[in-house]
Tab-separated table of C-alpha atoms and ligand atoms in Angstrom:
chain	number	residue	atom	x	y	z
A	1	MET	CA	24.942	12.563	-12.913
A	2	ILE	CA	27.812	14.262	-11.104
A	3	ASP	CA	31.264	12.838	-11.785
A	4	PRO	CA	32.910	12.821	-8.347
A	5	ASP	CA	36.340	12.324	-9.887
A	6	LYS	CA	36.162	15.708	-11.576
A	7	VAL	CA	34.658	17.863	-8.825
A	8	GLY	CA	35.353	15.898	-5.659
A	9	ALA	CA	32.959	14.781	-2.960
A	10	ASP	CA	31.977	17.519	-0.533
A	11	LEU	CA	30.813	15.112	2.206
A	12	VAL	CA	32.416	11.839	3.244
A	13	VAL	CA	31.478	9.286	5.886
A	14	ARG	CA	34.189	6.859	6.958
A	15	GLY	CA	34.170	4.212	9.637
A	16	ALA	CA	30.525	3.212	9.432
A	17	GLY	CA	30.619	-0.111	11.308
A	18	ARG	CA	27.505	-1.074	9.367
A	19	LEU	CA	26.397	1.094	6.447
A	20	VAL	CA	22.742	0.091	6.086
A	21	THR	CA	22.004	1.083	2.499
A	22	CYS	CA	18.495	-0.467	2.117
A	23	ASP	CA	19.559	-0.739	-1.537
A	24	PRO	CA	17.620	-3.597	-3.194
A	25	GLU	CA	20.551	-4.126	-5.580
A	26	ARG	CA	22.745	-5.238	-2.691
A	27	ASP	CA	22.747	-8.534	-0.805
A	28	GLY	CA	20.651	-9.146	2.269
A	29	ALA	CA	17.379	-7.610	3.371
A	30	LEU	CA	19.008	-4.275	4.216
A	31	GLY	CA	22.035	-4.204	1.892
A	32	VAL	CA	24.476	-3.761	4.792
A	33	ILE	CA	28.100	-2.875	3.996
A	34	GLU	CA	30.411	-3.647	6.923
A	35	ARG	CA	33.211	-1.111	7.481
A	36	GLY	CA	31.411	1.076	4.981
A	37	ALA	CA	31.965	4.526	3.568
A	38	LEU	CA	29.800	7.001	1.698
A	39	ALA	CA	30.592	10.009	-0.461
A	40	ALA	CA	28.215	12.754	-1.510
A	41	ARG	CA	28.279	15.885	-3.620
A	42	GLU	CA	25.766	18.736	-3.673
A	43	GLY	CA	23.221	16.829	-1.627
A	44	SER	CA	23.319	13.564	-3.571
A	45	VAL	CA	25.147	10.331	-2.785
A	46	VAL	CA	27.829	9.649	-5.392
A	47	TRP	CA	29.302	6.457	-3.965
A	48	CYS	CA	28.724	3.798	-1.269
A	49	GLY	CA	31.028	0.878	-0.577
A	50	PRO	CA	33.626	-0.684	1.684
A	51	GLU	CA	35.900	1.967	3.181
A	52	VAL	CA	39.012	0.271	1.774
A	53	GLU	CA	37.720	1.079	-1.731
A	54	LEU	CA	36.893	4.736	-1.055
A	55	ALA	CA	40.257	6.246	-2.032
A	56	GLY	CA	40.292	4.411	-5.374
A	57	ALA	CA	36.701	5.324	-6.177
A	58	VAL	CA	36.236	8.964	-5.222
A	59	THR	CA	38.198	12.199	-5.107
A	60	VAL	CA	37.459	14.122	-1.953
A	61	ALA	CA	37.432	17.909	-2.118
A	62	PRO	CA	39.930	19.487	0.309
A	63	ASP	CA	37.189	21.349	2.171
A	64	ALA	CA	34.809	18.384	2.361
A	65	ILE	CA	32.870	17.667	5.551
A	66	GLU	CA	34.240	14.483	7.071
A	67	ILE	CA	32.182	12.329	9.386
A	68	ASP	CA	33.890	9.532	11.300
A	69	GLY	CA	31.259	6.932	12.108
A	70	GLU	CA	33.528	5.424	14.794
A	71	GLY	CA	32.024	1.999	14.143
A	72	ALA	CA	28.402	3.106	14.435
A	73	ALA	CA	25.530	1.998	12.213
A	74	VAL	CA	24.559	4.499	9.505
A	75	LEU	CA	21.048	4.339	8.022
A	76	PRO	CA	19.108	6.269	5.388
A	77	GLY	CA	17.271	9.298	6.762
A	78	LEU	CA	13.912	8.101	8.031
A	79	VAL	CA	10.737	8.800	6.051
A	80	ASP	CA	7.457	9.356	7.912
A	81	CYS	CA	4.902	8.733	5.186
A	82	HIS	CA	1.626	9.523	7.007
A	83	THR	CA	1.250	12.596	9.198
A	84	HIS	CA	-1.315	15.284	9.855
A	85	LEU	CA	1.379	17.885	10.447
A	86	VAL	CA	-0.393	21.237	10.227
A	87	PHE	CA	-3.063	21.982	12.830
A	88	ALA	CA	-3.761	24.079	15.893
A	89	GLY	CA	-5.398	23.275	19.209
A	90	GLU	CA	-5.223	20.404	21.664
A	91	ARG	CA	-7.194	17.194	22.155
A	92	LEU	CA	-6.002	16.434	25.667
A	93	GLU	CA	-9.419	16.193	27.299
A	94	GLU	CA	-10.429	13.757	24.575
A	95	PHE	CA	-7.342	11.695	25.400
A	96	ALA	CA	-8.249	11.680	29.074
A	97	ALA	CA	-11.821	10.638	28.232
A	98	ARG	CA	-10.549	7.846	26.002
A	99	MET	CA	-8.306	6.568	28.739
A	100	ARG	CA	-11.413	6.455	30.967
A	101	GLY	CA	-12.938	4.112	28.405
A	102	GLU	CA	-14.645	6.247	25.755
A	103	ARG	CA	-14.293	4.987	22.205
A	104	TYR	CA	-12.240	6.796	19.527
A	105	ASP	CA	-14.296	7.973	16.562
A	106	THR	CA	-14.103	10.522	13.756
A	107	GLY	CA	-15.601	13.352	15.867
A	108	GLY	CA	-12.320	14.690	17.214
A	109	VAL	CA	-11.249	15.852	13.761
A	110	ARG	CA	-13.958	18.499	13.934
A	111	VAL	CA	-12.568	19.799	17.240
A	112	THR	CA	-9.161	20.278	15.633
A	113	THR	CA	-10.778	21.802	12.548
A	114	THR	CA	-12.445	24.513	14.642
A	115	ALA	CA	-9.145	25.381	16.365
A	116	THR	CA	-7.187	25.279	13.102
A	117	ARG	CA	-9.579	27.593	11.250
A	118	ALA	CA	-9.333	30.081	14.125
A	119	ALA	CA	-5.515	30.073	14.248
A	120	SER	CA	-3.403	32.626	12.405
A	121	THR	CA	-1.194	31.457	9.557
A	122	GLU	CA	1.850	32.499	11.623
A	123	THR	CA	0.711	30.256	14.473
A	124	LEU	CA	0.242	27.314	12.109
A	125	HIS	CA	3.760	27.874	10.748
A	126	ALA	CA	5.303	28.042	14.212
A	127	LEU	CA	3.491	24.929	15.445
A	128	ALA	CA	4.415	22.896	12.371
A	129	ARG	CA	8.070	23.973	12.502
A	130	ALA	CA	8.343	22.939	16.168
A	131	ARG	CA	6.934	19.535	15.215
A	132	LEU	CA	9.446	19.201	12.370
A	133	ASP	CA	12.227	19.951	14.886
A	134	ARG	CA	11.015	16.976	16.923
A	135	PHE	CA	10.768	14.761	13.825
A	136	LEU	CA	14.361	15.670	12.971
A	137	SER	CA	15.489	14.765	16.502
A	138	PHE	CA	14.120	11.269	15.836
A	139	GLY	CA	16.093	10.948	12.597
A	140	VAL	CA	13.222	11.782	10.259
A	141	THR	CA	14.371	13.712	7.178
A	142	THR	CA	11.208	13.484	5.051
A	143	VAL	CA	7.613	13.849	6.247
A	144	GLU	CA	4.365	13.491	4.343
A	145	ALA	CA	1.832	16.086	5.537
A	146	LYS	CA	-1.885	15.819	4.920
A	147	SER	CA	-4.258	18.753	4.985
A	148	GLY	CA	-7.725	17.994	6.318
A	149	TYR	CA	-8.272	20.268	9.299
A	150	GLY	CA	-9.557	23.136	7.151
A	151	LEU	CA	-12.490	21.521	5.322
A	152	THR	CA	-13.355	24.634	3.304
A	153	VAL	CA	-11.903	25.724	-0.039
A	154	GLU	CA	-9.994	28.579	1.591
A	155	HIS	CA	-8.786	26.720	4.702
A	156	GLU	CA	-7.652	23.568	2.888
A	157	ARG	CA	-5.589	25.720	0.516
A	158	ARG	CA	-4.147	27.595	3.479
A	159	LEU	CA	-2.962	24.388	5.190
A	160	LEU	CA	-1.203	23.218	2.019
A	161	GLU	CA	0.359	26.656	1.553
A	162	VAL	CA	1.665	26.536	5.120
A	163	ALA	CA	3.123	23.069	4.493
A	164	ALA	CA	4.752	24.388	1.299
A	165	THR	CA	6.459	27.337	2.998
A	166	LEU	CA	7.871	25.885	6.224
A	167	ALA	CA	11.486	26.419	5.063
A	168	HIS	CA	12.723	23.661	7.376
A	169	PRO	CA	15.501	21.116	6.716
A	170	VAL	CA	12.953	18.298	6.925
A	171	GLU	CA	11.442	17.768	3.472
A	172	VAL	CA	7.645	17.981	3.472
A	173	VAL	CA	5.584	16.028	0.896
A	174	ARG	CA	2.082	17.448	0.599
A	175	THR	CA	-1.191	15.512	0.434
A	176	PHE	CA	-4.605	17.122	-0.013
A	177	MET	CA	-7.137	15.566	2.358
A	178	GLY	CA	-10.224	17.728	2.129
A	179	ALA	CA	-12.076	14.418	2.479
A	180	HIS	CA	-10.840	13.788	6.014
A	181	VAL	CA	-14.313	14.025	7.587
A	182	VAL	CA	-17.508	15.885	6.711
A	183	PRO	CA	-17.459	19.219	8.584
A	184	ALA	CA	-20.284	19.980	11.015
A	185	GLU	CA	-21.932	22.496	8.675
A	186	TYR	CA	-22.459	19.742	6.049
A	187	GLU	CA	-23.702	17.078	8.488
A	188	ASN	CA	-27.131	17.048	6.827
A	189	ASP	CA	-25.768	17.296	3.286
A	190	ARG	CA	-22.872	14.871	3.153
A	191	ASP	CA	-23.070	14.443	-0.633
A	192	GLY	CA	-23.016	18.223	-0.917
A	193	TYR	CA	-19.663	18.205	0.846
A	194	VAL	CA	-18.371	15.520	-1.550
A	195	THR	CA	-19.332	17.818	-4.439
A	196	LEU	CA	-17.547	20.727	-2.733
A	197	VAL	CA	-14.342	18.672	-2.415
A	198	ALA	CA	-14.486	17.390	-5.992
A	199	GLU	CA	-15.615	20.581	-7.745
A	200	GLY	CA	-14.732	23.384	-5.327
A	201	MET	CA	-11.505	22.334	-3.648
A	202	LEU	CA	-9.665	20.054	-6.058
A	203	PRO	CA	-9.469	22.370	-9.087
A	204	GLY	CA	-6.231	24.275	-8.583
A	205	ILE	CA	-4.853	21.961	-5.898
A	206	GLY	CA	-2.505	20.280	-8.396
A	207	SER	CA	0.214	22.873	-7.795
A	208	LEU	CA	-0.062	22.597	-4.000
A	209	ALA	CA	-0.119	18.828	-3.448
A	210	GLU	CA	1.163	15.618	-5.026
A	211	PHE	CA	-1.404	13.275	-3.504
A	212	CYS	CA	-5.097	13.183	-2.631
A	213	ASP	CA	-6.185	11.079	0.341
A	214	VAL	CA	-9.737	10.109	1.372
A	215	TRP	CA	-10.821	8.503	4.650
A	216	ILE	CA	-13.201	5.675	3.803
A	217	ASP	CA	-14.865	4.513	7.010
A	218	GLU	CA	-17.926	4.611	9.240
A	219	GLY	CA	-18.495	8.279	10.006
A	220	ALA	CA	-16.142	9.422	7.221
A	221	PHE	CA	-16.770	8.718	3.497
A	222	THR	CA	-18.356	5.801	1.642
A	223	PRO	CA	-16.559	4.039	-1.238
A	224	ALA	CA	-18.967	5.678	-3.708
A	225	GLN	CA	-18.265	9.165	-2.328
A	226	ALA	CA	-14.549	8.417	-2.345
A	227	ARG	CA	-14.656	7.387	-6.020
A	228	THR	CA	-16.180	10.756	-6.943
A	229	ILE	CA	-13.385	12.586	-5.119
A	230	LEU	CA	-10.568	10.361	-6.346
A	231	ARG	CA	-11.697	10.707	-9.986
A	232	ALA	CA	-11.602	14.484	-9.602
A	233	ALA	CA	-8.155	14.186	-7.993
A	234	ARG	CA	-6.833	12.141	-10.908
A	235	ASP	CA	-8.174	14.772	-13.297
A	236	GLN	CA	-6.020	17.318	-11.446
A	237	GLY	CA	-2.946	15.126	-11.886
A	238	LEU	CA	-2.793	14.030	-8.249
A	239	SER	CA	-1.809	10.515	-7.198
A	240	VAL	CA	-4.130	8.657	-4.878
A	241	LYS	CA	-3.912	7.521	-1.250
A	242	VAL	CA	-6.676	6.045	0.902
A	243	HIS	CA	-7.252	5.835	4.679
A	244	ALA	CA	-8.690	2.314	4.593
A	245	GLU	CA	-10.222	-0.259	6.954
A	246	GLN	CA	-9.302	1.628	10.141
A	247	LEU	CA	-12.402	1.561	12.340
A	248	SER	CA	-14.297	-1.048	10.334
A	249	ARG	CA	-13.995	-3.000	7.082
A	250	SER	CA	-15.541	-0.408	4.782
A	251	GLY	CA	-14.140	-1.224	1.349
A	252	GLY	CA	-11.277	1.272	1.349
A	253	ALA	CA	-8.598	-1.222	0.389
A	254	ALA	CA	-10.606	-2.313	-2.658
A	255	VAL	CA	-11.024	1.321	-3.737
A	256	ALA	CA	-7.278	1.875	-3.262
A	257	ALA	CA	-6.492	-1.107	-5.488
A	258	GLU	CA	-9.090	-0.041	-8.062
A	259	PHE	CA	-7.469	3.405	-8.382
A	260	GLY	CA	-3.921	2.031	-8.365
A	261	ALA	CA	-3.284	4.031	-5.200
A	262	VAL	CA	0.284	4.711	-4.142
A	263	SER	CA	-0.695	3.639	-0.631
A	264	ALA	CA	-3.531	2.279	1.481
A	265	GLU	CA	-3.126	3.458	5.048
A	266	HIS	CA	-4.229	1.950	8.417
A	267	LEU	CA	-5.721	-1.423	7.280
A	268	GLU	CA	-6.450	-2.661	10.828
A	269	HIS	CA	-9.517	-4.515	9.524
A	270	ALA	CA	-8.114	-5.605	6.151
A	271	THR	CA	-8.822	-9.157	4.979
A	272	GLU	CA	-6.833	-11.627	2.887
A	273	GLU	CA	-8.885	-10.547	-0.107
A	274	ASP	CA	-7.825	-6.923	0.511
A	275	ALA	CA	-4.191	-7.977	0.835
A	276	ALA	CA	-4.323	-9.829	-2.494
A	277	ALA	CA	-5.892	-6.809	-4.217
A	278	LEU	CA	-3.244	-4.433	-2.813
A	279	ALA	CA	-0.452	-6.789	-3.868
A	280	ARG	CA	-1.795	-6.927	-7.434
A	281	ALA	CA	-2.067	-3.130	-7.569
A	282	ARG	CA	1.487	-2.670	-6.139
A	283	THR	CA	-0.082	-0.408	-3.505
A	284	VAL	CA	2.057	0.103	-0.392
A	285	ALA	CA	0.384	-0.697	2.942
A	286	VAL	CA	1.098	2.039	5.494
A	287	LEU	CA	0.587	0.652	8.995
A	288	LEU	CA	0.245	2.852	12.071
A	289	PRO	CA	0.795	0.814	15.224
A	290	GLY	CA	0.888	3.924	17.443
A	291	ALA	CA	-2.716	4.727	16.537
A	292	SER	CA	-3.791	1.199	17.482
A	293	LEU	CA	-1.876	1.366	20.749
A	294	MET	CA	-3.217	4.752	21.818
A	295	THR	CA	-6.833	4.064	20.849
A	296	LYS	CA	-6.698	0.533	22.325
A	297	SER	CA	-7.769	-0.820	18.938
A	298	PRO	CA	-6.814	-3.916	16.957
A	299	VAL	CA	-3.463	-3.851	15.180
A	300	ALA	CA	-3.094	-4.214	11.431
A	301	PRO	CA	-2.393	-7.708	10.037
A	302	ALA	CA	1.180	-6.965	9.010
A	303	ARG	CA	2.251	-10.585	8.527
A	304	MET	CA	-0.732	-11.356	6.337
A	305	LEU	CA	0.033	-8.325	4.141
A	306	ILE	CA	3.728	-9.177	3.880
A	307	ASP	CA	2.962	-12.831	3.110
A	308	ALA	CA	0.612	-11.668	0.338
A	309	GLY	CA	3.502	-9.743	-1.226
A	310	VAL	CA	2.504	-6.223	-0.151
A	311	ARG	CA	5.292	-3.787	0.751
A	312	VAL	CA	4.617	-2.563	4.287
A	313	ALA	CA	5.589	0.908	5.504
A	314	ILE	CA	5.362	2.049	9.127
A	315	SER	CA	4.420	5.564	10.190
A	316	THR	CA	3.585	7.552	13.307
A	317	ASP	CA	0.194	8.809	12.005
A	318	PHE	CA	1.242	11.975	13.864
A	319	ASN	CA	-1.980	13.843	14.716
A	320	PRO	CA	-3.433	15.486	17.839
A	321	GLY	CA	-6.037	12.796	18.527
A	322	SER	CA	-5.377	9.138	17.876
A	323	SER	CA	-1.571	9.202	17.645
A	324	TYR	CA	0.199	12.232	19.070
A	325	SER	CA	3.862	11.394	18.541
A	326	GLU	CA	6.675	12.378	16.194
A	327	ASN	CA	8.715	9.356	17.313
A	328	LEU	CA	9.028	7.217	14.171
A	329	PRO	CA	11.627	4.843	15.652
A	330	LEU	CA	9.084	4.083	18.403
A	331	ALA	CA	6.566	3.151	15.694
A	332	ALA	CA	9.204	0.733	14.356
A	333	SER	CA	9.556	-0.745	17.858
A	334	LEU	CA	5.798	-1.290	17.956
A	335	ALA	CA	5.898	-2.829	14.481
A	336	CYS	CA	8.327	-5.424	15.823
A	337	ALA	CA	6.705	-6.020	19.190
A	338	HIS	CA	3.021	-5.810	18.250
A	339	LEU	CA	2.712	-6.328	14.491
A	340	GLY	CA	5.062	-9.303	14.374
A	341	MET	CA	7.509	-7.698	11.964
A	342	SER	CA	11.219	-8.478	11.926
A	343	VAL	CA	13.738	-5.719	12.617
A	344	GLU	CA	14.691	-5.746	8.933
A	345	GLU	CA	11.041	-5.377	7.868
A	346	ALA	CA	10.487	-2.570	10.362
A	347	ILE	CA	13.581	-0.705	9.150
A	348	LEU	CA	12.478	-1.029	5.522
A	349	GLY	CA	9.084	0.190	6.758
A	350	ILE	CA	10.542	3.520	7.893
A	351	THR	CA	13.004	3.875	5.012
A	352	ARG	CA	12.608	2.417	1.528
A	353	HIS	CA	9.013	1.237	1.767
A	354	ALA	CA	7.982	4.521	3.379
A	355	ALA	CA	9.660	6.337	0.488
A	356	ALA	CA	7.652	4.144	-1.902
A	357	ALA	CA	4.487	5.286	-0.121
A	358	VAL	CA	5.325	8.852	-1.191
A	359	ALA	CA	6.547	7.848	-4.671
A	360	ARG	CA	10.218	8.509	-3.843
A	361	GLU	CA	11.677	5.025	-3.644
A	362	ARG	CA	14.587	5.704	-6.011
A	363	THR	CA	15.846	8.789	-4.183
A	364	HIS	CA	14.740	8.531	-0.553
A	365	GLY	CA	14.885	5.827	2.101
A	366	LEU	CA	18.004	4.219	0.620
A	367	LEU	CA	21.678	5.037	0.166
A	368	THR	CA	23.051	4.475	-3.307
A	369	ALA	CA	24.648	6.533	-6.074
A	370	GLY	CA	21.993	9.043	-7.102
A	371	SER	CA	19.941	8.968	-3.915
A	372	ARG	CA	19.585	12.001	-1.667
A	373	ALA	CA	22.403	12.352	0.874
A	374	ASP	CA	19.939	11.891	3.745
A	375	PHE	CA	21.227	9.670	6.536
A	376	ILE	CA	21.507	9.184	10.276
A	377	VAL	CA	24.416	8.028	12.418
A	378	LEU	CA	23.188	5.922	15.332
A	379	ASP	CA	24.696	5.889	18.780
A	380	ALA	CA	25.160	2.132	18.441
A	381	SER	CA	26.999	-0.412	16.317
A	382	HIS	CA	23.928	-2.218	14.962
A	383	GLU	CA	20.802	-0.986	13.199
A	384	ALA	CA	18.526	-2.992	15.535
A	385	GLU	CA	19.141	-0.170	18.043
A	386	ILE	CA	16.511	1.878	16.223
A	387	ALA	CA	13.752	-0.558	17.293
A	388	ALA	CA	15.279	-2.226	20.362
A	389	HIS	CA	15.993	0.974	22.321
A	390	TYR	CA	12.322	1.869	22.319
A	391	GLY	CA	11.246	5.429	22.923
A	392	ALA	CA	14.846	6.645	22.829
A	393	ALA	CA	16.406	8.900	20.241
A	394	SER	CA	19.834	7.298	20.149
A	395	ILE	CA	20.854	9.207	17.056
A	396	ARG	CA	24.234	10.883	16.993
A	397	ALA	CA	23.840	12.924	13.821
A	398	VAL	CA	21.259	13.660	11.148
A	399	VAL	CA	22.278	14.680	7.621
A	400	LYS	CA	19.694	15.973	5.139
A	401	ASP	CA	20.593	16.940	1.564
A	402	GLY	CA	24.284	16.525	2.385
A	403	LYS	CA	24.245	18.984	5.290
A	404	ILE	CA	24.574	18.187	8.989
A	405	ARG	CA	21.296	19.215	10.608
A	406	ARG	CA	21.802	17.767	14.069
A	407	GLY	CA	25.016	16.856	15.800
A	408	GLY	CA	28.247	18.000	14.271
A	409	GLN	CA	29.206	20.720	16.715
A	410	ARG	CA	32.808	20.174	17.614
A	411	GLY	CA	33.220	18.788	21.115
A	412	ARG	CA	29.563	17.966	21.550
A	413	THR	CA	29.192	15.026	19.250
A	414	PRO	CA	31.982	12.466	19.249
A	415	GLY	CA	33.043	11.205	15.889
A	416	ILE	CA	31.928	14.162	13.809
A	417	ARG	CA	34.632	16.370	12.397
A	418	SER	CA	32.549	19.021	10.777
A	419	ARG	CA	34.169	22.049	9.240
A	420	ILE	CA	30.824	23.805	9.166
A	421	GLN	CA	28.302	24.519	11.814
A	422	PRO	CA	25.035	22.670	11.457
A	423	ALA	CA	22.506	24.434	9.250
B	501	ZN	ZN1	-4.142	9.529	9.453
């Protein structure tokens, strides 16, 4: 633990009209501090509190970066906990066909897989970095990225290696998803592909990914096939995630609970029984309202999950087919308008609960001593702006690891007195 009194804070925020800490130790759903201030050192928050207490609590280094919130709301950097970040190719004709009335199914993943295998590693890097730029513009400072458009030993490794070497301010958490769908060449030997994932791909993946995800659904994998893969994943030291109950009720939520999964994701067809099992297992529900909207499918039963005691996270499901958007605040808008969530629940869904879905709830998605200095300054006085101003990116500045990544250029962004240029 850094002692700010000895070394001095190197980043200070004053004048936050509402400092939304999302700290469960503070009062209220979002732990809001009015007229708040924050101090950080070497990328970590060292102090949060009312601005009047700042001078007595923290020494500020003479060359510290000073941000004047000018009364705006300041929130933790947003966490997008379910994306398919690294891929090549387009699915625009599929989108057009869907809008003419064709149904969404698992087949499009194979289209992207063909394009991704054919792309150079440099192209995959460039595409993923451009997407991270867009995520950052929407206030997202941490992104989970699933592999799953390679579907061979070599190509799945390559996607995770790309995700590991993006060298971008946005932090990328890697999930192995060789069990996204069965590739075309294994169509007549689906169990053979399960064996390939469990025995061919997973050994050695432990250094490249933290999580293993499996899509349990019609056209994807059965619960029995998923168990084989998830056991192999656990043997490699990976934590478990499950794409569950998206297109049909297929038993994914029960498998997630059985394996003590960090998260069960989608859940459009989850039942009360599923909700109770997830609550008992402390598994986070990751809901993806953009995917429901854009595939004209049922929405997930958010209220039922919350009432059962499940923590609910909200994500874009960024991917080229069912949900092609990096706009996480828009997903929060949809969570409010279509999933029946309150603004406070939606904000927790893209901050602290999303961090829990990537096993980072003590350091990410909240602002407290010891957390990462990841935060956003809104262009508004109240945090509801993030959901109410739907589709907009009303974010004045984004700070990741204590450095200003967007905003901060003198004269361009009111209220930011940065002594450094943005990284
Ligand atoms: Zn997904």
